[in-house]
Coordinates of C-alpha atoms in Angstrom, one line a residue:
X18 CA 0.0 0.0 0.0
X19 CA 1.4 3.5 -0.7
X20 CA -0.6 5.5 0.8
X21 CA -3.2 4.9 3.9
X22 CA -6.4 2.9 3.3
X23 CA -8.5 6.4 3.5
X24 CA -6.8 7.9 0.6
X25 CA -6.3 5.3 -2.1
X26 CA -10.4 5.4 -1.4
X27 CA -10.3 8.5 -1.8
X28 CA -8.3 8.2 -5.0
X29 CA -10.7 5.6 -5.9
X30 CA -14.0 8.1 -5.5
X31 CA -12.0 10.6 -7.4
X32 CA -11.5 8.3 -10.3
X33 CA -14.9 6.9 -10.6
X34 CA -16.0 10.9 -10.4
X35 CA -14.3 11.9 -13.3
X36 CA -15.3 8.5 -15.6
X37 CA -18.6 9.5 -15.1
X38 CA -18.2 12.1 -17.3
X39 CA -18.0 12.9 -20.8
X40 CA -14.9 13.7 -21.8
X41 CA -13.6 11.1 -20.4
X42 CA -16.3 8.4 -20.5
X43 CA -18.1 9.7 -23.7
X44 CA -20.9 9.5 -21.9
X45 CA -23.2 11.9 -19.1
X46 CA -23.3 9.3 -16.0
X47 CA -24.5 12.5 -13.6
X48 CA -27.5 13.4 -16.1
X49 CA -30.1 13.3 -12.7
X50 CA -30.6 12.7 -9.5
X51 CA -30.2 8.8 -10.1
X52 CA -26.9 9.5 -11.2
X53 CA -25.3 11.1 -7.9
X54 CA -27.5 8.9 -5.7
X55 CA -26.2 5.8 -7.9
X56 CA -22.4 7.4 -7.5
X57 CA -22.7 7.8 -3.8
X58 CA -24.2 4.7 -3.1
X59 CA -21.2 3.4 -5.3
X60 CA -18.4 4.7 -3.7
X61 CA -20.4 4.6 -0.3
X62 CA -19.7 7.7 0.8
X63 CA -20.7 8.3 4.3
X64 CA -21.8 11.0 6.4
X65 CA -23.8 13.3 4.3
X66 CA -26.9 14.9 4.3
X67 CA -30.0 14.9 1.7
X68 CA -28.6 14.8 -1.2
X69 CA -30.5 17.9 -3.9
X70 CA -30.0 19.8 -7.2
X71 CA -27.2 21.9 -5.4
X72 CA -25.4 18.9 -5.0
X73 CA -25.8 17.3 -8.4
X74 CA -24.5 20.8 -9.3
X75 CA -21.2 21.0 -7.4
X76 CA -20.2 17.1 -7.9
X77 CA -20.4 18.1 -11.5
X78 CA -18.3 21.3 -11.3
X79 CA -16.0 19.4 -8.8
X80 CA -15.5 16.1 -11.9
X81 CA -14.2 19.1 -14.3
X82 CA -12.0 20.2 -11.5
X83 CA -10.7 16.9 -10.5
X84 CA -10.3 16.4 -14.3
X85 CA -7.8 19.0 -15.0
X86 CA -5.5 17.8 -11.9
X87 CA -4.8 14.4 -13.8
X88 CA -4.5 16.8 -17.2
X89 CA -2.2 19.1 -15.4
X90 CA 1.1 19.7 -17.3
X91 CA 2.9 19.7 -14.5
X92 CA 3.2 19.9 -10.7
X93 CA 2.7 24.0 -10.4
X94 CA 0.3 23.4 -12.3
X95 CA -1.5 20.3 -10.2
X96 CA -0.7 22.7 -6.8
X97 CA -2.4 25.2 -8.2
X98 CA -5.5 23.5 -9.3
X99 CA -5.8 20.8 -6.3
X100 CA -5.3 24.4 -3.4
X101 CA -7.8 26.2 -5.4
X102 CA -10.3 23.1 -4.7
X103 CA -9.4 22.6 -1.0
X104 CA -9.3 26.4 -0.4
X105 CA -12.7 27.2 -1.2
X106 CA -14.4 24.6 1.8
X107 CA -14.2 24.7 5.3
X108 CA -12.1 21.5 6.5
X109 CA -12.6 20.2 9.8
X110 CA -10.0 17.7 10.3
X111 CA -11.2 14.7 12.5
X112 CA -10.4 10.9 13.1
X113 CA -13.1 8.1 12.7
X114 CA -13.4 4.7 12.6
X115 CA -16.3 3.5 10.7
X116 CA -17.0 0.9 8.7
X117 CA -14.7 -1.6 10.0
X118 CA -12.1 0.5 9.2
X119 CA -9.2 1.4 11.8
X120 CA -8.6 5.4 12.4
X121 CA -8.4 7.7 9.5
X122 CA -8.7 11.4 9.2
X123 CA -12.0 13.0 7.4
X124 CA -11.1 16.3 6.3
X125 CA -15.0 17.6 6.1
X126 CA -17.6 18.7 8.9
X127 CA -20.1 16.1 9.8
X128 CA -22.7 16.1 7.8
X129 CA -21.2 18.3 5.0
X130 CA -23.3 18.5 1.5
X131 CA -21.6 16.1 -0.9
X132 CA -19.5 18.6 -2.8
X133 CA -17.9 19.7 0.4
X134 CA -17.0 16.0 1.3
X135 CA -15.2 15.4 -2.1
X136 CA -13.9 18.5 -2.4
X137 CA -12.2 18.6 0.9
X138 CA -11.2 14.3 1.1
X139 CA -10.5 13.9 -2.7
X140 CA -8.6 17.2 -3.1
X141 CA -6.8 16.1 -0.2
X142 CA -5.6 12.2 -1.5
X143 CA -4.8 14.3 -4.1
X144 CA -2.5 16.6 -2.2
X145 CA -0.7 13.9 -0.7
X146 CA -0.2 12.0 -4.1
X147 CA 1.7 15.7 -5.4
X148 CA 3.5 16.1 -2.0
X149 CA 4.7 12.8 -1.9
X150 CA 6.6 13.5 -5.8
X151 CA 3.8 10.9 -7.5
X152 CA 1.9 13.1 -9.9
X153 CA 2.8 10.8 -12.7
X154 CA 1.0 8.2 -11.1
X155 CA -2.3 10.4 -12.4
X156 CA -3.1 9.1 -15.8
X157 CA -5.1 8.8 -18.6
X158 CA -5.8 5.0 -19.9
X159 CA -3.4 4.7 -22.8
X160 CA -5.9 2.5 -25.0
X161 CA -5.9 4.6 -28.3
X162 CA -9.8 5.2 -28.3
X163 CA -10.2 5.7 -24.0
X164 CA -10.2 8.9 -22.4
X165 CA -10.7 7.2 -18.9
X166 CA -8.4 8.4 -16.1
X167 CA -6.8 6.2 -13.4
X168 CA -4.8 6.1 -10.1
X169 CA -1.5 3.7 -11.0
X170 CA -1.1 2.3 -7.4
X171 CA 1.0 -0.5 -8.7
X172 CA 4.1 -0.7 -6.7
X173 CA 6.5 -0.5 -10.1
X174 CA 4.3 2.0 -11.5
X175 CA 3.5 -0.1 -14.7
X176 CA -0.1 0.1 -14.7
X177 CA -1.0 1.4 -18.2
X178 CA -5.3 1.1 -18.7
X179 CA -7.8 1.7 -16.6
X180 CA -9.4 -1.5 -16.7
X181 CA -7.0 -4.7 -17.6
X182 CA -10.5 -6.5 -18.4
X183 CA -11.4 -4.1 -20.8
X184 CA -8.7 -1.6 -22.5
X185 CA -5.9 -4.0 -21.2
X186 CA -7.5 -7.0 -22.5
X187 CA -8.0 -5.4 -26.0
X188 CA -5.0 -4.2 -26.2
X189 CA -2.9 -7.6 -25.5
X190 CA -5.4 -9.5 -27.7
X191 CA -4.6 -6.4 -30.7
X192 CA 0.0 -6.4 -29.9
X193 CA -0.8 -10.6 -30.2
X194 CA -2.4 -10.7 -33.1
X195 CA -0.4 -7.8 -34.6
X196 CA 2.3 -10.1 -33.6
X197 CA 1.1 -13.0 -35.3
X198 CA 0.5 -11.2 -38.5
X199 CA 4.2 -10.0 -39.1
X200 CA 5.4 -13.9 -38.0
X201 CA 3.0 -15.1 -41.3
X202 CA 4.3 -12.7 -43.5

């Protein structure tokens, strides 16, 4: 494990959030409240109040801003974007042990709106990545027809595709077939 459990969880939430948008996946998965509820449930986002239209708008805005961090060309650009995100929320760091996990830090106020929750926790997770000198772990899938993002948490930094079962398999099969064609010549 490169980062703590809560940081890795927050990074997974950021990736899922970015990949719900048309810029990454080609389809808008947060078009309405059912999409937001599905996202919150899928990522086990806890300790938030009732979801409303303002929450949806804030989460969609955050999605684009988090995506800009992944597309930042260098550390100073990423730092500026992350600082803008976390600087807009009231962070209330506190220790918690819920859902069977040992003590870890949440950065959002208990009961905060989902947008503040995501901005604080996910923004801080991205800050930890940059502070650790690991910005290059924030990537876009290398499959030519895929724009989804990923966080490479592999020990040797070798993850290239958003999903090994889809993009990874497709690219490996294509490379295998190309080698077979070349060998047949």
